[in-house]
Amino acid sequence: WQSVEDLGATVVLVGDSYDEAQAFAKQRAEEEGLTFIPPFDHPDVIAGQGTVGMEITRQAKGPLHAIFVPIGGGGLIAGIASYVKRVCPEVKIIGVEPADANTMALSLHHRERVILDQVGGFADGVAVKEVGKETFRICQNLVDGVVLVTRDAICASIKDMFEEQRNILEPAGALALAGAEAYCKYYGLKDVNVVAITSGANMNFDKLRIVTELANVGRQQEAVLATLLPEKPGSFKQFCELIGPMNITEFKYRCGSEKESVVLYRYNNFRSFMNFDFGFGFGLDKNIKNQLISNKFLDGELKALEKRMKSSQLRTRNLTTSDLVKDHLRYLMGGRSSVEEEVLCRFTFPERPGALMNFLDSFSPRWNISLFHYRAEVYF
């Protein structure tokens, strides 16, 4: 909106969502005799967005299996479906929505427009509570299905695009990419042409931080765990020994009650190089990493790790699927604790496997570690 304002337009910011802004715009247009231009629910707007489908079919090299389109109000997918189904009816038109903003999916299921009570704001470019009347009519007749994707999957697709093309997509812009991958994986599609429309790069820098923290979880390359340790000298080092020959990249530990404390950590497989968002992280040797071909390794190592913890009577819980943990718990670790004569120190040591254990081995047994936060800055 600042760019629009720089071009000379008058921008009025109203409401916390698109729906509130639209209601105000319609009211003001009626009161002041202005022309309201809808962003999606109008035949001319839909036809204009349909030219995207025309460009795809004209530029496609070879037959297309499907086109994946992000859905907010439905104008883009309605326009693309109107054109493509006329000239290439065999091409599937698949919509993609965030799991917490699935108004089109619900509307198609119930065969009438559904108004959501609230929508998730992460993919704000498609955060619409109700699809358009005309767009819904068209989608009912022409759209082949809707894929719902999680926030983690969107973040993973943003990361993939950056690593392969050095382009940064906004969450709504990566929506179709995440949907295409989920669809192709579910149906086992290979050797077919699909198109995913990447519809925006309006990325906020603060949101980019969230994306980097969730991307590896979205690829199911990491597991987030918490382990309760007895609060006694040597227990933390024992815990590190149970981890095994891993490269520790991050963990969060703070002595808690007089009896036990919590270590929050993340276990990551080869493709993300053991990048831990919160808690206790560790990485794999490059030679092992290069031999891996699937996420089954992560599952096997995770089960072995949990078994070792259980045999040592250390209670461990897998928190990988908890959004509450991913959003908030990392910031709650390391709170106030009553530790007498506590001294805060900072150490720097090499980024290589075994560095943390070497550090702990050289630490005097006279010292009791009451707080330990670590995060690697370089990943191999």
Short mmCIF file of N, CA and C in Angstrom, two decimals, residues 65-66 68 147 177-190 192-195:
data_model
loop_
_atom_site.label_atom_id
_atom_site.label_comp_id
_atom_site.label_asym_id
_atom_site.label_seq_id
_atom_site.Cartn_x
_atom_site.Cartn_y
_atom_site.Cartn_z
N HIS A 65 -0.99 -31.97 -17.33
CA HIS A 65 -1.85 -32.82 -16.51
C HIS A 65 -2.75 -31.96 -15.63
N ALA A 66 -2.18 -30.92 -15.01
CA ALA A 66 -2.97 -30.11 -14.08
C ALA A 66 -2.34 -28.73 -13.91
N PHE A 68 -2.30 -25.79 -10.88
CA PHE A 68 -2.61 -25.54 -9.48
C PHE A 68 -2.68 -24.03 -9.24
N VAL A 147 -6.96 -28.59 -2.86
CA VAL A 147 -5.97 -29.17 -1.94
C VAL A 147 -5.77 -28.19 -0.79
N LEU A 177 2.38 -23.98 -5.11
CA LEU A 177 3.55 -24.85 -5.16
C LEU A 177 3.45 -25.95 -4.11
N ALA A 178 3.05 -25.58 -2.91
CA ALA A 178 2.87 -26.56 -1.84
C ALA A 178 1.75 -27.54 -2.18
N GLY A 179 0.68 -27.03 -2.76
CA GLY A 179 -0.43 -27.89 -3.14
C GLY A 179 -0.06 -28.86 -4.24
N ALA A 180 0.70 -28.39 -5.23
CA ALA A 180 1.13 -29.26 -6.32
C ALA A 180 1.99 -30.41 -5.81
N GLU A 181 2.89 -30.09 -4.89
CA GLU A 181 3.76 -31.14 -4.36
C GLU A 181 2.96 -32.16 -3.57
N ALA A 182 2.03 -31.68 -2.73
CA ALA A 182 1.21 -32.60 -1.94
C ALA A 182 0.35 -33.49 -2.84
N TYR A 183 -0.21 -32.91 -3.88
CA TYR A 183 -1.07 -33.65 -4.81
C TYR A 183 -0.27 -34.73 -5.55
N CYS A 184 0.87 -34.34 -6.09
CA CYS A 184 1.69 -35.28 -6.86
C CYS A 184 2.22 -36.40 -5.98
N LYS A 185 2.56 -36.06 -4.74
CA LYS A 185 3.06 -37.09 -3.82
C LYS A 185 1.95 -38.05 -3.43
N TYR A 186 0.77 -37.52 -3.19
CA TYR A 186 -0.35 -38.36 -2.76
C TYR A 186 -0.75 -39.35 -3.86
N TYR A 187 -0.79 -38.87 -5.11
CA TYR A 187 -1.20 -39.72 -6.23
C TYR A 187 -0.04 -40.41 -6.92
N GLY A 188 1.18 -40.17 -6.47
CA GLY A 188 2.34 -40.82 -7.06
C GLY A 188 2.59 -40.43 -8.50
N LEU A 189 2.32 -39.18 -8.85
CA LEU A 189 2.47 -38.74 -10.23
C LEU A 189 3.94 -38.58 -10.60
N LYS A 190 4.31 -39.10 -11.76
CA LYS A 190 5.66 -38.95 -12.28
C LYS A 190 5.58 -38.76 -13.79
N VAL A 192 4.83 -36.27 -15.63
CA VAL A 192 3.72 -35.49 -16.17
C VAL A 192 4.04 -34.01 -15.96
N ASN A 193 3.43 -33.18 -16.77
CA ASN A 193 3.63 -31.73 -16.66
C ASN A 193 2.53 -31.12 -15.81
N VAL A 194 2.93 -30.40 -14.77
CA VAL A 194 1.98 -29.65 -13.97
C VAL A 194 2.48 -28.21 -13.86
N VAL A 195 1.54 -27.31 -13.66
CA VAL A 195 1.87 -25.89 -13.51
C VAL A 195 1.36 -25.42 -12.16
#
